[in-house]
PDB file of C-alpha atoms in Angstrom:
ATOM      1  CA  UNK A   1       8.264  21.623-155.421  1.00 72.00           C
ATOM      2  CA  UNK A   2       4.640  21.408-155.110  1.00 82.00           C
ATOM      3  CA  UNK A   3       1.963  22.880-157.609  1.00 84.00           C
ATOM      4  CA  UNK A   4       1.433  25.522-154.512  1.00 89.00           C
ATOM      5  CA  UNK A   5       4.375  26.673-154.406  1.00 90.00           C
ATOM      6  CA  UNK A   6       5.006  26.925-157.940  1.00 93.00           C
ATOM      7  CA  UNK A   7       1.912  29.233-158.116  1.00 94.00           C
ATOM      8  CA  UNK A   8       3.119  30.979-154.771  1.00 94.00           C
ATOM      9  CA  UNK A   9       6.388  31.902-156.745  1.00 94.00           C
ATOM     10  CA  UNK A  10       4.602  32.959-159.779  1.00 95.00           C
ATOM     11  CA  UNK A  11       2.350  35.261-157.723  1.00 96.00           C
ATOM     12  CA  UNK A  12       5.293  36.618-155.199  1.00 95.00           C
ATOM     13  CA  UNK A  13       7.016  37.780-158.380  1.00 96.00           C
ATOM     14  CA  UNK A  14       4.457  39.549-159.974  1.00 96.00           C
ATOM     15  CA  UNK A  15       3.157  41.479-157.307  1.00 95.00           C
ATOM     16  CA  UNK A  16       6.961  42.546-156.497  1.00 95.00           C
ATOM     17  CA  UNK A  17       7.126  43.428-160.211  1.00 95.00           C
ATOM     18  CA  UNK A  18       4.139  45.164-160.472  1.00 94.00           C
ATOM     19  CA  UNK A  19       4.911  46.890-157.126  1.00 93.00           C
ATOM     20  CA  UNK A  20       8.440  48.046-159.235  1.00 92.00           C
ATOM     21  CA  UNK A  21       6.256  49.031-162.540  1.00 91.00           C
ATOM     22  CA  UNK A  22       3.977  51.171-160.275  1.00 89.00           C
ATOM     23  CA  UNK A  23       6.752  52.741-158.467  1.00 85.00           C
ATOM     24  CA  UNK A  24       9.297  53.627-162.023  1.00 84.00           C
ATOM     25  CA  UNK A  25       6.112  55.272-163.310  1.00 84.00           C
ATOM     26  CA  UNK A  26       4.236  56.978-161.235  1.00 80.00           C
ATOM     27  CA  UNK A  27       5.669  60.333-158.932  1.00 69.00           C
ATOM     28  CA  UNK A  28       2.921  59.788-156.509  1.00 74.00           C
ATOM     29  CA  UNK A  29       2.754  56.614-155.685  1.00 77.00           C
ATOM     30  CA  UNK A  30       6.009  55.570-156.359  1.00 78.00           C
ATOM     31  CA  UNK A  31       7.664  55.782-153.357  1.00 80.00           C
ATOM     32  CA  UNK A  32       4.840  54.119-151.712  1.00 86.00           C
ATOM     33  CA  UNK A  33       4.646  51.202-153.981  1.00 85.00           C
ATOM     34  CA  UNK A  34       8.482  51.064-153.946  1.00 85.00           C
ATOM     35  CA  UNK A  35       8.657  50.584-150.009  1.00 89.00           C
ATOM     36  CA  UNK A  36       6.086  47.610-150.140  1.00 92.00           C
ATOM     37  CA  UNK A  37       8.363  45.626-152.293  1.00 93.00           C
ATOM     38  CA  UNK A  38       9.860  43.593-149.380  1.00 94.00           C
ATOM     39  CA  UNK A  39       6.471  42.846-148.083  1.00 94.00           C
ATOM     40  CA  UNK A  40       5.393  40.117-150.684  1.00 95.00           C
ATOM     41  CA  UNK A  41       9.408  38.760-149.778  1.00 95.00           C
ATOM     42  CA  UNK A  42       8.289  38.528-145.924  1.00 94.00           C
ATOM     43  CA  UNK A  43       5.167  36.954-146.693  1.00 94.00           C
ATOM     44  CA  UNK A  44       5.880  33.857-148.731  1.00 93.00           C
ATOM     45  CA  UNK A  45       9.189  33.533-146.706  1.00 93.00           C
ATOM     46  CA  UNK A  46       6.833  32.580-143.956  1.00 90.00           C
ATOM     47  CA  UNK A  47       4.206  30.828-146.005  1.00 91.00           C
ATOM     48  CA  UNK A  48       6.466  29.063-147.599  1.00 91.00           C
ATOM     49  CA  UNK A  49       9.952  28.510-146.689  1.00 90.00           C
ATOM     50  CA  UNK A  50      13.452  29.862-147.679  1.00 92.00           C
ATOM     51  CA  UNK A  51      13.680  28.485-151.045  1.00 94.00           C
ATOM     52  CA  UNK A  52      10.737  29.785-152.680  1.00 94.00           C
ATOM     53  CA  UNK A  53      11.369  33.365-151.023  1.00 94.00           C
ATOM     54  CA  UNK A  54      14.707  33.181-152.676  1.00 95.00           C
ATOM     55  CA  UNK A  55      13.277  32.058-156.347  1.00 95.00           C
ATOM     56  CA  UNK A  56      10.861  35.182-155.998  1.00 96.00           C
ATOM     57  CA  UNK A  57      13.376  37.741-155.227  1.00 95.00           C
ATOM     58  CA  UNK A  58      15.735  36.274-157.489  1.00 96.00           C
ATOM     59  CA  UNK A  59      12.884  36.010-160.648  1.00 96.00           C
ATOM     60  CA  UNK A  60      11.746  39.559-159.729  1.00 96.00           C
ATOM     61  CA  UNK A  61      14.984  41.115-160.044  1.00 94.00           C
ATOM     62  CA  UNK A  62      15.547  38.871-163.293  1.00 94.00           C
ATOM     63  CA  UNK A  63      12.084  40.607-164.845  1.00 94.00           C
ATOM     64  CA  UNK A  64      13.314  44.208-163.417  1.00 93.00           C
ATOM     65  CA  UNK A  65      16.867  43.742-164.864  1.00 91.00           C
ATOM     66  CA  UNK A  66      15.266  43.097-168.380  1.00 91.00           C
ATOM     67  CA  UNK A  67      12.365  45.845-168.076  1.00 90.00           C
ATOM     68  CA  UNK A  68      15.285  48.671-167.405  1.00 87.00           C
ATOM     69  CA  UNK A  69      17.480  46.508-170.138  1.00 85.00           C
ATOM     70  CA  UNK A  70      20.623  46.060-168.062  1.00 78.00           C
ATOM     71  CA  UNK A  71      22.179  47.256-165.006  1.00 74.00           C
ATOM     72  CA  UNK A  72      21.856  50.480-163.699  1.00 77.00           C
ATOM     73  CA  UNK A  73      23.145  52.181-160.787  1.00 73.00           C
ATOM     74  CA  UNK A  74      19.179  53.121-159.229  1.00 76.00           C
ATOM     75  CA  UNK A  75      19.007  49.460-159.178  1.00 85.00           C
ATOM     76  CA  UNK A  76      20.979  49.253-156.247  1.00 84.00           C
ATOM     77  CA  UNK A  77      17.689  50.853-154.466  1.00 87.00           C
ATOM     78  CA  UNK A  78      15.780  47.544-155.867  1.00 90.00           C
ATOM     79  CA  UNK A  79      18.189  45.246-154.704  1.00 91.00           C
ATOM     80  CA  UNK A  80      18.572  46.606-151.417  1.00 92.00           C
ATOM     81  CA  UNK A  81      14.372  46.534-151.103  1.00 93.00           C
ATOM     82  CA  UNK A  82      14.992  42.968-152.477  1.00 94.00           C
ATOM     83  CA  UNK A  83      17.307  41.792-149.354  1.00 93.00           C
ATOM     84  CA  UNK A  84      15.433  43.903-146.912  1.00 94.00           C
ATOM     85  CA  UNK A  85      12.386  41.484-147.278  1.00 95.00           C
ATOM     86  CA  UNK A  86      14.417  38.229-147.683  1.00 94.00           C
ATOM     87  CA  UNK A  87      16.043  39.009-144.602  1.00 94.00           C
ATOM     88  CA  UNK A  88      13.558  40.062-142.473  1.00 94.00           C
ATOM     89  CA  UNK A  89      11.546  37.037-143.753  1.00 93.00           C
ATOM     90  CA  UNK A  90      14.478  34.507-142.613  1.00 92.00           C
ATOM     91  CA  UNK A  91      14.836  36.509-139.306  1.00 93.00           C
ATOM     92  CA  UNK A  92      10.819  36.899-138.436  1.00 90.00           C
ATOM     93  CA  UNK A  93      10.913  32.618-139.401  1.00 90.00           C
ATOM     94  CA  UNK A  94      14.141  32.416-137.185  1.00 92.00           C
ATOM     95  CA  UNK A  95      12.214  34.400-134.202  1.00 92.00           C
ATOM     96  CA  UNK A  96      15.000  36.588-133.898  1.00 94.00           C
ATOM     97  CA  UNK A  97      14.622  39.668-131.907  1.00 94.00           C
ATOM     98  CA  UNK A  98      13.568  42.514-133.408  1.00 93.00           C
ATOM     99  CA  UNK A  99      16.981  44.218-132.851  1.00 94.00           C
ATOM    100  CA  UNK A 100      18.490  41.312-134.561  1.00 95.00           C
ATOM    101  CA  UNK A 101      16.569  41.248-137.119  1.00 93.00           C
ATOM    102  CA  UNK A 102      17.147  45.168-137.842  1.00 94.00           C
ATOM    103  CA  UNK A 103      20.673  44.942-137.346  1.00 95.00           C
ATOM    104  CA  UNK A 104      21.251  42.243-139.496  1.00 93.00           C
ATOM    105  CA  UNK A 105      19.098  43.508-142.462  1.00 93.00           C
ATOM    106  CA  UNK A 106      21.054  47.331-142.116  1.00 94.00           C
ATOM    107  CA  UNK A 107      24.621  45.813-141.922  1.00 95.00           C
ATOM    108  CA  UNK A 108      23.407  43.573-145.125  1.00 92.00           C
ATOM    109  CA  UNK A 109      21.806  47.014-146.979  1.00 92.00           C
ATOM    110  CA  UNK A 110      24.980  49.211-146.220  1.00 92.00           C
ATOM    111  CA  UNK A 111      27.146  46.322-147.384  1.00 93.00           C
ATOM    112  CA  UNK A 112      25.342  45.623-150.334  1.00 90.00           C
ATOM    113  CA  UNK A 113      25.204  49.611-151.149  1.00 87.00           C
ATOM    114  CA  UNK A 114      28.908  49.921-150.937  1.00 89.00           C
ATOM    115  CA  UNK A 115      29.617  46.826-153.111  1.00 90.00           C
ATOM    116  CA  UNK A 116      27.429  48.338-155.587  1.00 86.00           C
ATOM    117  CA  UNK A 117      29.000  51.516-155.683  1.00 85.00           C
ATOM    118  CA  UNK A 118      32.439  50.517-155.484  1.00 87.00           C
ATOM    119  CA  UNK A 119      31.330  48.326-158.318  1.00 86.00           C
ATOM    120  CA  UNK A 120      29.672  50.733-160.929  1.00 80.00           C
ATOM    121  CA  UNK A 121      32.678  53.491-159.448  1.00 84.00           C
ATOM    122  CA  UNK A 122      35.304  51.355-160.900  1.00 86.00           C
ATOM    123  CA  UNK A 123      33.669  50.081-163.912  1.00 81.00           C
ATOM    124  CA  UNK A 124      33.022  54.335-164.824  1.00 78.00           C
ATOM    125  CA  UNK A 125      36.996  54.832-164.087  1.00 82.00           C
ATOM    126  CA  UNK A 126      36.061  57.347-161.342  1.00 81.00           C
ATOM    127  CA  UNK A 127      36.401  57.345-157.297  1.00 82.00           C
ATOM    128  CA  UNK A 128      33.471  56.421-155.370  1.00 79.00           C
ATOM    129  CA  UNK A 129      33.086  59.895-153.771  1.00 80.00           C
ATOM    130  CA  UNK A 130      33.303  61.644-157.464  1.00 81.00           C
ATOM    131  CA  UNK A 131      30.543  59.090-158.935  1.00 75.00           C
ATOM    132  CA  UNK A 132      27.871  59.675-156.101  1.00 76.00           C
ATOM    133  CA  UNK A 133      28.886  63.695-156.258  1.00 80.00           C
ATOM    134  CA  UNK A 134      27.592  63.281-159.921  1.00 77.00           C
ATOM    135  CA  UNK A 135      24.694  60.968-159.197  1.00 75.00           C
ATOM    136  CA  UNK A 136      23.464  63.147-156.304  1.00 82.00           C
ATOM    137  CA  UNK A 137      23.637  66.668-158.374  1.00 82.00           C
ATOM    138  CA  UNK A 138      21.445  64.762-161.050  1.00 80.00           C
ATOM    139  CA  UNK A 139      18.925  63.192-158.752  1.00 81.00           C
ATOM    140  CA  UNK A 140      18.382  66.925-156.942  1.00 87.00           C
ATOM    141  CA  UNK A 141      18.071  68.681-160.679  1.00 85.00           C
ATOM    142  CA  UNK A 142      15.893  65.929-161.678  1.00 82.00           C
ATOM    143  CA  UNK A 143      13.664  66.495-158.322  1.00 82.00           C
ATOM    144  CA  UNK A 144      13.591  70.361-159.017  1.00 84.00           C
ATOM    145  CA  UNK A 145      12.365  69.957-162.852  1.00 84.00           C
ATOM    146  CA  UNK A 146       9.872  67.493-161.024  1.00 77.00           C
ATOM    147  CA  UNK A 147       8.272  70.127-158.703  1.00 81.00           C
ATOM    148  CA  UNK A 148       8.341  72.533-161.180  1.00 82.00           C
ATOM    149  CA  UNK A 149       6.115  70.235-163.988  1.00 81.00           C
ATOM    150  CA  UNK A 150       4.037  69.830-161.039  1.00 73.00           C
ATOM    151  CA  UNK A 151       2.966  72.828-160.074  1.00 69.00           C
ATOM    152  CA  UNK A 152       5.347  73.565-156.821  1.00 61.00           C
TER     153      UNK A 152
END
């Protein structure tokens, strides 16, 4: 590898990082911040080849798996952000077709969501269905007590 690229990868994975930080701690932007994560994957991918894209997406989720100390189910969200740039890097490099590209990157997201739930479902002792029953009561009480801190 050349000193350029080694600096390319150092870069790529802080701005994904950073782009994560933003997003875990801030209500505002977070969302924002959190759907420009494959961006920095897209760009080096065509800057620099498959390799280094790879070693970026691969550090950044090794720096996110240690800030949140292990895995957690909402990292799924991450990962899936993760691919969606890698892929869409590799296809916008391959010149596929736009529907190609799509299609490739949503069977890839969907597949990787339902490994990662039947995953963390098994490893709780619980059915898929009963796990994201749970997960999705939380996440709309956790919205509500949101709104109301913030005035809504």
């Amino acid at each position: 590898m050349k000193n350029n690229e080694i600096r390319d990868i150092i870069i790529g994975t802080i701005v994904v990082v950073v782009l994560f930080a933003v997003g875990a701690v801030s209500p505002l932007f977070g969302s924002l911040c959190a759907f420009c994560i494959p961006l920095p994957l897209i760009f080096y991918r065509v800057k620099t080849g498959r390799l280094p894209a790879l070693i970026i997406a691969f550090a950044s989720f090794v720096v996110i798996l240690t800030l949140v100390r292990g895995f957690k189910f909402d990292l799924m969200f991450v990962v899936q952000l993760l691919a969606t740039g890698v892929l869409l890097g590799e296809s916008f490099a391959l010149k596929f077709s736009v529907n190609k590209a799509f299609l490739i990157t949503l069977i890839a997201v969907v597949v990787i969501m339902a490994v990662w739930v039947w995953g963390f479902s098994i490893n709780a002792g619980m059915s898929p269905g009963m796990m994201l029953g749970g997960l999705i009561d939380n996440t709309i009480a956790q919205t509500l007590d949101l709104y109301r801190t913030q005035g809504f």
